[in-house]
Amino acid sequence: MNIVVKAGDISSIEADAVVVDLFEGVGRPGGATGVVDTALDGAISKLIMHGEIKGKLNEVTVVHSLGRVPARVVAVVGLGKQKDLTLDKIRGLAGEFCRSLRRLNCRRIATIVHGAGAGGFEPEVSAQMIVEGSILGLYRFRKHISKEPENHDVEELIIVERDKAKAKTLEKACVRGKILAGATNLARDLVNEPANMMTPNDLAKAAEQVAKTYRLGLAVLDRGQMEKEGMGALLGVARGSCQPPKLIMISYKGDKGSSDTLGLVGKGITFDSGGISLKPSDNMWEMKGDMSGAAAVLAAMSAIAQLKPKVNVAGVIPATENLPSGEATKPGDILKAVNGKTVEVVNTDAEGRLILADALGYAVKQGLSPLVDVATLTGACHIALGDFRSGLFGNNQELMDKIVEAGTGAGERLWQMPMDEEYKELNKSEVADIKNSGGRWGGAVTAAQFLSEFVGDKPWAHIDIAGTFMSDKERGYLVKGATGVSVRTLVNLALAFSKN
Ligand code: BES
Ligand code: MN
Ligand code: ZN
């Protein structure tokens, strides 16, 4: 979708649709909405008077212009109560009105900058939200559907700003929004892809593509190299699969004068059947998305490369399938991780922490610090926090605070979970240094405690996205399927570490 900023008056813009807005409880529209209302002979005011337009958040009312303005339709969108408006609601609103207008076959949509002016937000910030929300909300995954969609894609989004002097700063913000949303949609594409078309090798090829396009460093370790490194935990998970495992490292050097490098680690289980501790078959298909952490890291690297912050960042992605077979790791088996610790595998379905143990240990060996991992790690995290927040764990409060802030700015809320010593006790093994499951209670915390054993003394944080990686319905800028969660959080975090 083409994004353009135009200076001028919304009522004279050529497009299929123009979008204006209304706060809840406002009887007489002012500003741009007032101008369009006048051009429509007061049609909007009448609809408000009759109670058809209420201004409730995400309400979209379509008024046909019948030639009174150049656009075929005028959409009036509700902003909700003025005091409750947030930047993330502006993203959601843009997703909603773009989908509504696509259903009406609008190819070119012009919109005012919602939330600026009376809303109190800076126009460039609002413009970025609208661009992000539109690109995210219009996303669809149709790669494997032969039939043409009923409604064609929106081709152009026109952001209309009255003030000519401001239009330039809006353009920059729109570019940023496009990069962030584009990267999120890249992650969604990787996650939505079925596991037979997104094997560890395919994931490595996707990383190659990103590295080539944005000139990033890339190294892919194969099974032999992993053996030399002593990655027994990752190799133990890979044993049951015919697909060779890969360890992908992709790096961005934005601060040549420094050797400090932020390390992003993403769980890349391209399919999680549970292994010998096989999962029930209901909803097992969702486990094609068990590489959502990997997708988030890879996509974030692509956005970072485009935004060029002055900071070094490396992504580490352990990739394998988790399948049962005659050669698969069995409950009771003991594996040795890259840092020398031995792990008793009491449940082969707790495989994410095994591959992350080696990836984190490898990241430490590579000198990366601080470390942030993203993983669809535990069903327990979904149960604890529901669909709306990812779990945050770690050993360093300053780092975790930074991540919460980065997430909030991205519209990706997190919730910090406890890391008390008692939980750690639950991972004690009788026969090895540690076991890979601490049992059912507090499962998200014991999983995080397990990971903490492989980060040495490095500042580290872990984001559990098991509850947020998929959406079962359309909601604001989310659509059914992969959400691309954490991409924008990780990018914002890299920007926060930037020296410019
Ligand atoms: N990939 C799953 C966690 C998951 C479940 C993510 C549902 C997204 C949706 C993970 O590998 C897993 O199976 N975890 C187990 C751990 C248990 C065996 C200790 C779980 O959560 O049940
Ligand atoms: Mn599992
Ligand atoms: Zn898993």
XYZ file of C-alpha atoms and ligand atoms in Angstrom:
524
model
C 0.000 0.000 0.000
C 1.232 3.405 -1.007
C 1.290 5.998 1.793
C 1.211 9.707 0.950
C 0.884 12.883 2.973
C -1.087 15.718 1.398
C -1.453 19.246 2.680
C -4.910 20.667 2.171
C -8.571 20.489 2.997
C -10.109 17.018 3.485
C -13.381 18.023 1.772
C -11.645 18.679 -1.549
C -9.416 15.551 -1.680
C -9.816 13.146 -4.599
C -10.150 9.595 -3.263
C -12.724 6.800 -3.001
C -13.308 7.563 0.657
C -12.511 10.359 3.090
C -12.426 9.633 6.801
C -13.349 12.154 9.498
C -14.041 11.555 13.179
C -16.188 12.376 16.173
C -15.710 12.105 19.931
C -18.526 10.450 21.861
C -21.042 12.971 23.198
C -20.257 15.758 20.722
C -23.458 17.143 19.158
C -22.063 19.527 16.595
C -18.958 18.414 14.772
C -16.132 20.933 14.514
C -12.788 21.051 12.723
C -12.368 18.936 9.603
C -15.522 16.942 10.404
C -17.448 20.233 10.557
C -16.087 21.295 7.170
C -17.160 18.005 5.573
C -20.545 18.232 7.347
C -21.142 21.635 5.781
C -20.200 20.308 2.336
C -22.754 17.509 2.870
C -25.500 20.005 3.788
C -25.380 18.996 7.445
C -25.895 15.268 6.843
C -23.464 14.315 9.619
C -25.101 16.619 12.196
C -28.483 15.128 11.314
C -27.235 11.591 11.817
C -25.841 12.624 15.192
C -29.148 14.269 16.096
C -31.071 11.114 15.182
C -28.722 9.057 17.327
C -27.384 7.074 14.378
C -23.849 8.380 14.931
C -22.815 8.217 18.578
C -19.062 8.610 18.354
C -18.445 5.364 20.217
C -14.945 3.970 19.769
C -14.483 2.109 16.452
C -18.008 2.970 15.232
C -17.791 3.467 11.456
C -20.691 5.245 9.716
C -20.580 5.504 5.961
C -22.342 8.444 4.303
C -22.567 8.490 0.517
C -21.456 11.873 -0.743
C -23.679 11.930 -3.879
C -21.207 14.294 -5.511
C -21.112 16.939 -2.769
C -17.428 16.160 -2.161
C -15.101 14.523 -4.713
C -14.897 11.261 -2.689
C -17.576 8.605 -3.267
C -18.056 7.985 0.444
C -17.439 9.827 3.687
C -16.731 7.664 6.721
C -17.323 9.118 10.179
C -15.405 7.158 12.787
C -16.041 7.255 16.529
C -13.116 8.109 18.803
C -14.940 7.236 22.034
C -14.739 9.547 25.048
C -12.105 12.244 24.642
C -10.448 11.509 27.993
C -10.083 7.797 27.175
C -8.359 8.104 23.798
C -4.911 6.482 23.601
C -2.385 6.130 20.812
C -3.009 2.390 20.585
C -6.755 3.048 20.171
C -5.857 5.204 17.159
C -3.990 2.211 15.666
C -7.025 0.009 16.285
C -9.407 2.572 14.820
C -7.358 2.799 11.624
C -7.432 -0.990 11.292
C -11.217 -1.021 11.722
C -12.069 1.766 9.284
C -9.652 0.487 6.644
C -11.246 -2.979 6.725
C -14.760 -1.444 6.590
C -13.819 0.635 3.557
C -12.111 -2.284 1.830
C -15.443 -4.134 2.096
C -16.925 -1.195 0.122
C -14.218 -1.645 -2.520
C -12.441 1.608 -1.756
C -8.981 1.567 -3.301
C -7.843 5.004 -2.184
C -8.596 6.140 1.346
C -7.928 9.675 2.589
C -8.010 10.414 6.298
C -7.500 13.292 8.657
C -5.002 12.835 11.504
C -7.228 11.394 14.233
C -6.359 12.286 17.792
C -4.348 15.376 16.839
C -5.911 18.780 17.521
C -8.704 18.263 20.076
C -7.338 14.807 20.916
C -4.156 16.396 22.193
C -1.638 14.093 20.477
C 1.189 15.354 18.281
C 0.062 15.060 14.647
C 3.205 13.159 13.611
C 2.707 10.597 16.386
C -0.957 10.141 15.449
C -0.039 9.843 11.773
C 2.405 7.038 12.592
C -0.347 5.220 14.530
C -2.745 5.522 11.576
C -0.168 4.162 9.148
C 0.697 1.255 11.470
C -2.959 0.449 12.196
C -3.958 0.566 8.528
C -1.154 -1.694 7.283
C -1.639 -4.132 10.176
C -5.450 -4.156 10.013
C -5.541 -4.737 6.254
C -3.153 -7.694 6.451
C -4.388 -10.950 5.005
C -2.637 -14.251 4.410
C -3.915 -15.522 1.071
C -0.773 -17.109 -0.304
C -2.330 -20.553 -0.579
C -5.865 -19.538 -1.622
C -6.442 -19.778 -5.373
C -9.653 -17.709 -5.476
C -9.309 -13.946 -5.869
C -10.500 -12.018 -2.789
C -13.999 -10.549 -2.914
C -12.632 -7.082 -2.300
C -9.383 -5.884 -3.761
C -6.511 -4.498 -1.754
C -6.440 -0.867 -0.665
C -3.855 0.743 -2.919
C -3.301 4.111 -1.298
C -3.662 5.748 2.095
C -3.610 9.535 2.016
C -2.903 11.329 5.276
C -4.352 14.812 5.028
C -2.825 17.624 7.061
C -4.136 21.209 6.806
C -0.835 22.827 7.723
C 1.664 22.677 4.875
C 4.653 23.258 7.188
C 3.731 20.196 9.269
C 3.271 17.865 6.299
C 7.044 17.269 6.019
C 7.432 16.001 9.596
C 4.413 13.750 9.059
C 6.129 12.124 6.109
C 9.024 10.950 8.267
C 6.625 9.532 10.842
C 4.720 7.711 8.115
C 7.916 6.058 6.875
C 8.662 4.873 10.421
C 5.118 3.509 10.758
C 5.388 1.720 7.432
C 8.674 0.055 8.413
C 7.340 -1.087 11.804
C 4.063 -2.432 10.418
C 5.786 -3.989 7.411
C 8.159 -5.866 9.722
C 5.241 -7.022 11.888
C 3.506 -8.355 8.787
C 6.705 -10.145 7.761
C 6.640 -11.945 11.119
C 2.951 -12.775 10.575
C 3.740 -14.273 7.153
C 6.444 -16.510 8.626
C 4.165 -17.663 11.461
C 1.061 -18.248 9.318
C 3.025 -20.378 6.882
C 2.280 -24.079 7.507
C 5.073 -26.135 9.058
C 5.642 -28.158 5.873
C 6.584 -24.901 4.153
C 8.414 -23.328 7.080
C 10.966 -25.917 8.137
C 14.163 -24.939 9.988
C 15.828 -24.780 6.579
C 13.067 -22.509 5.226
C 13.496 -20.271 8.261
C 17.228 -20.089 7.521
C 16.416 -19.184 3.925
C 14.066 -16.435 5.139
C 16.907 -15.107 7.297
C 19.197 -15.212 4.259
C 16.648 -13.182 2.334
C 16.427 -10.557 5.104
C 20.214 -10.422 5.449
C 20.678 -9.951 1.721
C 17.963 -7.304 1.353
C 19.114 -5.184 4.289
C 22.849 -5.984 4.257
C 23.036 -7.773 7.582
C 25.640 -10.294 8.722
C 24.510 -13.930 8.677
C 25.837 -17.245 9.945
C 23.904 -20.526 9.952
C 25.254 -23.413 12.007
C 24.345 -26.924 10.861
C 24.157 -30.109 12.897
C 27.895 -30.803 12.679
C 28.835 -27.339 13.899
C 26.300 -27.618 16.722
C 27.917 -30.886 17.792
C 31.316 -29.174 17.888
C 29.843 -26.348 19.977
C 28.337 -28.903 22.387
C 24.709 -27.924 21.880
C 23.331 -31.178 23.259
C 20.014 -29.705 24.362
C 19.077 -28.306 20.958
C 20.332 -31.488 19.264
C 18.328 -33.588 21.716
C 15.111 -31.866 20.624
C 16.049 -32.220 16.945
C 16.676 -35.997 17.192
C 13.084 -37.006 16.437
C 12.849 -35.004 13.227
C 14.059 -35.730 9.688
C 14.488 -31.992 9.122
C 18.018 -30.865 9.980
C 18.173 -28.241 12.754
C 19.689 -24.811 12.145
C 21.109 -22.173 14.435
C 20.766 -18.815 12.746
C 22.725 -15.732 13.766
C 21.917 -12.438 12.046
C 23.703 -9.243 12.987
C 23.428 -5.498 12.557
C 26.401 -3.249 13.274
C 25.160 0.309 13.772
C 27.871 1.388 16.221
C 31.239 0.431 14.788
C 33.100 2.137 17.629
C 31.657 -0.211 20.234
C 31.818 -3.952 20.832
C 28.663 -3.984 22.986
C 25.910 -5.911 21.223
C 22.300 -6.356 22.225
C 21.362 -10.022 21.802
C 17.847 -11.012 20.713
C 17.043 -14.712 20.960
C 13.882 -16.211 19.419
C 12.398 -19.689 19.915
C 12.209 -21.335 16.505
C 10.270 -24.590 16.909
C 8.787 -24.830 13.406
C 6.364 -27.477 14.668
C 5.789 -28.639 18.228
C 3.994 -31.980 18.395
C 5.249 -32.430 21.951
C 7.626 -35.203 20.874
C 7.280 -38.520 22.728
C 5.209 -36.589 25.326
C 2.765 -36.086 22.449
C 0.209 -33.281 22.607
C -3.521 -33.960 22.149
C -4.537 -33.456 18.498
C -7.128 -30.705 19.115
C -5.540 -27.385 18.135
C -2.184 -29.050 17.582
C -2.065 -27.207 14.228
C -1.478 -23.970 16.161
C 1.989 -25.297 16.954
C 3.095 -24.306 13.455
C 3.354 -20.936 15.210
C 5.835 -22.185 17.819
C 8.506 -20.253 15.917
C 6.798 -16.896 16.629
C 9.725 -15.769 18.785
C 12.108 -16.529 15.931
C 9.852 -14.653 13.494
C 9.732 -11.650 15.842
C 13.527 -11.524 16.131
C 14.081 -11.874 12.394
C 11.446 -9.275 11.516
C 12.745 -6.882 14.176
C 16.230 -7.177 12.668
C 14.788 -6.187 9.272
C 13.190 -3.056 10.755
C 16.307 -2.164 12.758
C 18.377 -2.407 9.574
C 16.040 0.065 7.891
C 15.827 2.522 10.802
C 19.620 2.446 11.331
C 19.966 3.219 15.063
C 23.485 3.681 16.449
C 23.669 0.389 18.308
C 24.844 -3.165 17.593
C 22.199 -5.887 17.602
C 22.449 -9.619 16.920
C 19.607 -12.104 16.561
C 20.124 -15.737 17.550
C 17.522 -18.259 16.389
C 17.624 -21.949 17.305
C 15.384 -23.743 14.800
C 14.113 -27.318 14.820
C 10.968 -29.422 14.791
C 9.844 -31.302 17.897
C 8.566 -34.679 16.688
C 8.332 -38.246 18.026
C 10.211 -41.034 16.269
C 12.272 -44.138 16.984
C 15.260 -41.886 17.496
C 13.542 -39.156 19.457
C 14.643 -38.063 22.919
C 12.614 -39.887 25.580
C 11.376 -38.820 29.004
C 14.174 -39.573 31.447
C 16.961 -38.934 28.924
C 19.778 -36.606 29.987
C 21.221 -33.950 27.669
C 24.257 -31.700 28.076
C 23.825 -28.035 27.168
C 26.431 -25.721 25.659
C 27.410 -24.289 29.069
C 28.148 -27.810 30.384
C 25.020 -28.172 32.517
C 23.216 -31.505 32.303
C 19.440 -31.563 31.903
C 17.052 -34.384 32.715
C 14.241 -34.335 30.170
C 11.173 -35.229 32.211
C 8.792 -33.992 29.515
C 9.756 -33.805 25.840
C 7.013 -31.194 25.341
C 9.043 -28.733 27.412
C 11.371 -28.409 24.412
C 11.421 -24.631 24.047
C 13.566 -24.133 27.127
C 15.988 -26.790 25.862
C 16.712 -25.078 22.560
C 16.788 -21.671 24.281
C 19.278 -23.005 26.845
C 21.770 -23.628 24.047
C 20.900 -20.453 22.138
C 21.284 -18.303 25.263
C 24.484 -20.122 26.212
C 25.805 -19.556 22.694
C 24.813 -15.865 22.820
C 26.795 -15.533 26.075
C 29.808 -17.201 24.401
C 29.494 -14.742 21.515
C 29.744 -11.871 24.002
C 26.206 -10.562 23.469
C 24.771 -8.488 26.333
C 22.137 -7.669 27.445
C 20.076 -10.637 26.280
C 16.365 -10.670 25.514
C 14.583 -13.831 24.448
C 11.094 -14.123 22.982
C 9.269 -17.447 23.035
C 5.890 -19.175 22.851
C 7.118 -20.977 25.928
C 4.268 -22.032 28.221
C 0.523 -22.594 28.131
C 0.719 -21.524 31.778
C 1.553 -17.967 30.714
C -1.576 -17.839 28.554
C -3.632 -19.025 31.513
C -2.056 -16.449 33.825
C -2.389 -13.365 31.613
C -4.970 -14.145 28.912
C -4.767 -12.801 25.378
C -3.824 -9.222 26.143
C -0.419 -9.215 27.790
C 2.794 -11.110 27.264
C 4.695 -12.308 30.333
C 7.965 -10.626 31.261
C 10.671 -12.263 33.382
C 14.322 -11.539 34.001
C 17.271 -10.956 36.277
C 17.674 -7.220 35.727
C 15.030 -4.657 36.681
C 16.479 -1.843 34.580
C 16.317 -3.973 31.440
C 12.783 -5.141 32.208
C 11.625 -1.541 32.768
C 13.062 -0.600 29.382
C 11.191 -3.482 27.748
C 7.879 -2.528 29.374
C 8.290 1.008 28.055
C 9.260 -0.203 24.578
C 6.219 -2.483 24.583
C 3.800 0.176 25.746
C 4.915 2.496 22.949
C 4.301 -0.332 20.506
C 0.813 -1.147 21.822
C 2.227 -4.463 23.061
C 1.521 -4.679 26.763
C 3.622 -6.828 29.074
C 3.285 -7.863 32.686
C 6.256 -8.558 34.891
C 6.071 -11.899 36.673
C 7.809 -12.959 39.897
C 11.141 -14.798 40.027
C 11.329 -15.888 43.685
C 13.919 -18.492 44.716
C 11.258 -21.038 45.697
C 10.197 -21.523 42.081
C 13.758 -22.394 41.159
C 13.764 -25.295 43.617
C 11.053 -26.978 41.556
C 13.505 -27.520 38.676
C 15.878 -29.633 40.815
C 16.672 -33.071 39.439
C 17.743 -36.223 41.291
C 19.923 -37.408 38.422
C 21.165 -34.291 36.581
C 22.013 -30.639 37.258
C 18.471 -29.555 36.443
C 15.259 -30.979 34.957
C 13.251 -29.420 32.149
C 9.908 -29.125 33.905
C 9.015 -27.881 37.352
C 5.506 -29.269 37.109
C 2.167 -27.636 36.573
C 1.937 -24.863 39.168
C 3.625 -21.599 38.276
C 4.709 -23.194 35.012
C 5.563 -19.921 33.294
C 7.844 -18.907 36.173
C 9.670 -22.237 36.511
C 10.275 -22.166 32.749
C 11.819 -18.688 33.077
C 13.889 -19.871 36.052
C 15.179 -22.707 33.907
C 16.345 -20.236 31.237
C 18.077 -18.092 33.864
C 20.527 -20.984 34.424
C 21.995 -20.481 30.954
C 22.669 -16.720 30.828
C 25.683 -16.655 33.155
C 25.898 -13.272 34.849
C 24.512 -11.328 31.879
C 21.548 -8.983 32.232
C 18.709 -10.958 30.652
C 14.967 -10.761 30.119
C 12.486 -13.289 28.755
C 9.178 -12.525 27.027
C 6.607 -15.353 26.973
C 4.209 -14.783 24.066
C 2.267 -18.074 24.305
C -0.950 -16.096 24.971
C -0.406 -13.338 22.424
C 1.155 -14.872 19.301
C -2.184 -15.722 17.668
C -5.554 -14.028 17.597
C -8.763 -16.006 17.205
C -10.672 -12.961 15.934
C -10.356 -9.589 14.211
C -9.776 -6.927 16.822
C -8.597 -3.398 15.914
C -5.368 -3.837 14.004
C -5.200 -7.557 14.745
C -6.646 -10.049 12.298
C -7.293 -13.782 12.736
C -4.060 -15.754 12.891
C -0.553 -14.593 13.723
C -0.251 -11.228 15.494
C 3.449 -10.549 14.913
C 3.707 -9.674 18.600
C 7.033 -8.407 20.002
C 8.451 -7.176 16.696
C 7.723 -3.544 17.503
C 8.733 -3.983 21.151
C 12.155 -5.302 20.121
C 12.640 -2.518 17.576
C 11.687 0.146 20.127
C 14.104 -1.471 22.572
C 16.952 -1.288 20.061
C 16.067 2.371 19.432
C 16.150 2.975 23.198
C 19.719 1.587 23.307
C 20.755 3.728 20.341
C 23.335 6.455 20.868
C 21.564 8.857 18.485
N 4.968 -24.433 22.634
C 4.441 -24.897 23.864
C 3.720 -23.802 24.652
C 2.491 -23.238 23.994
C 1.261 -23.841 24.188
C 2.564 -22.094 23.248
C 0.134 -23.294 23.598
C 1.447 -21.554 22.651
C 0.216 -22.143 22.836
C 5.565 -25.435 24.749
O 6.604 -26.039 24.082
C 4.964 -26.444 25.661
O 4.528 -27.438 25.167
N 4.959 -26.166 26.949
C 4.427 -27.043 27.916
C 5.393 -27.137 29.063
C 5.096 -28.253 30.033
C 5.255 -29.589 29.363
C 6.043 -28.137 31.213
C 3.082 -26.485 28.371
O 2.927 -25.271 28.438
O 2.173 -27.280 28.596
Mn 6.175 -28.104 23.716
Zn 6.887 -25.429 22.130
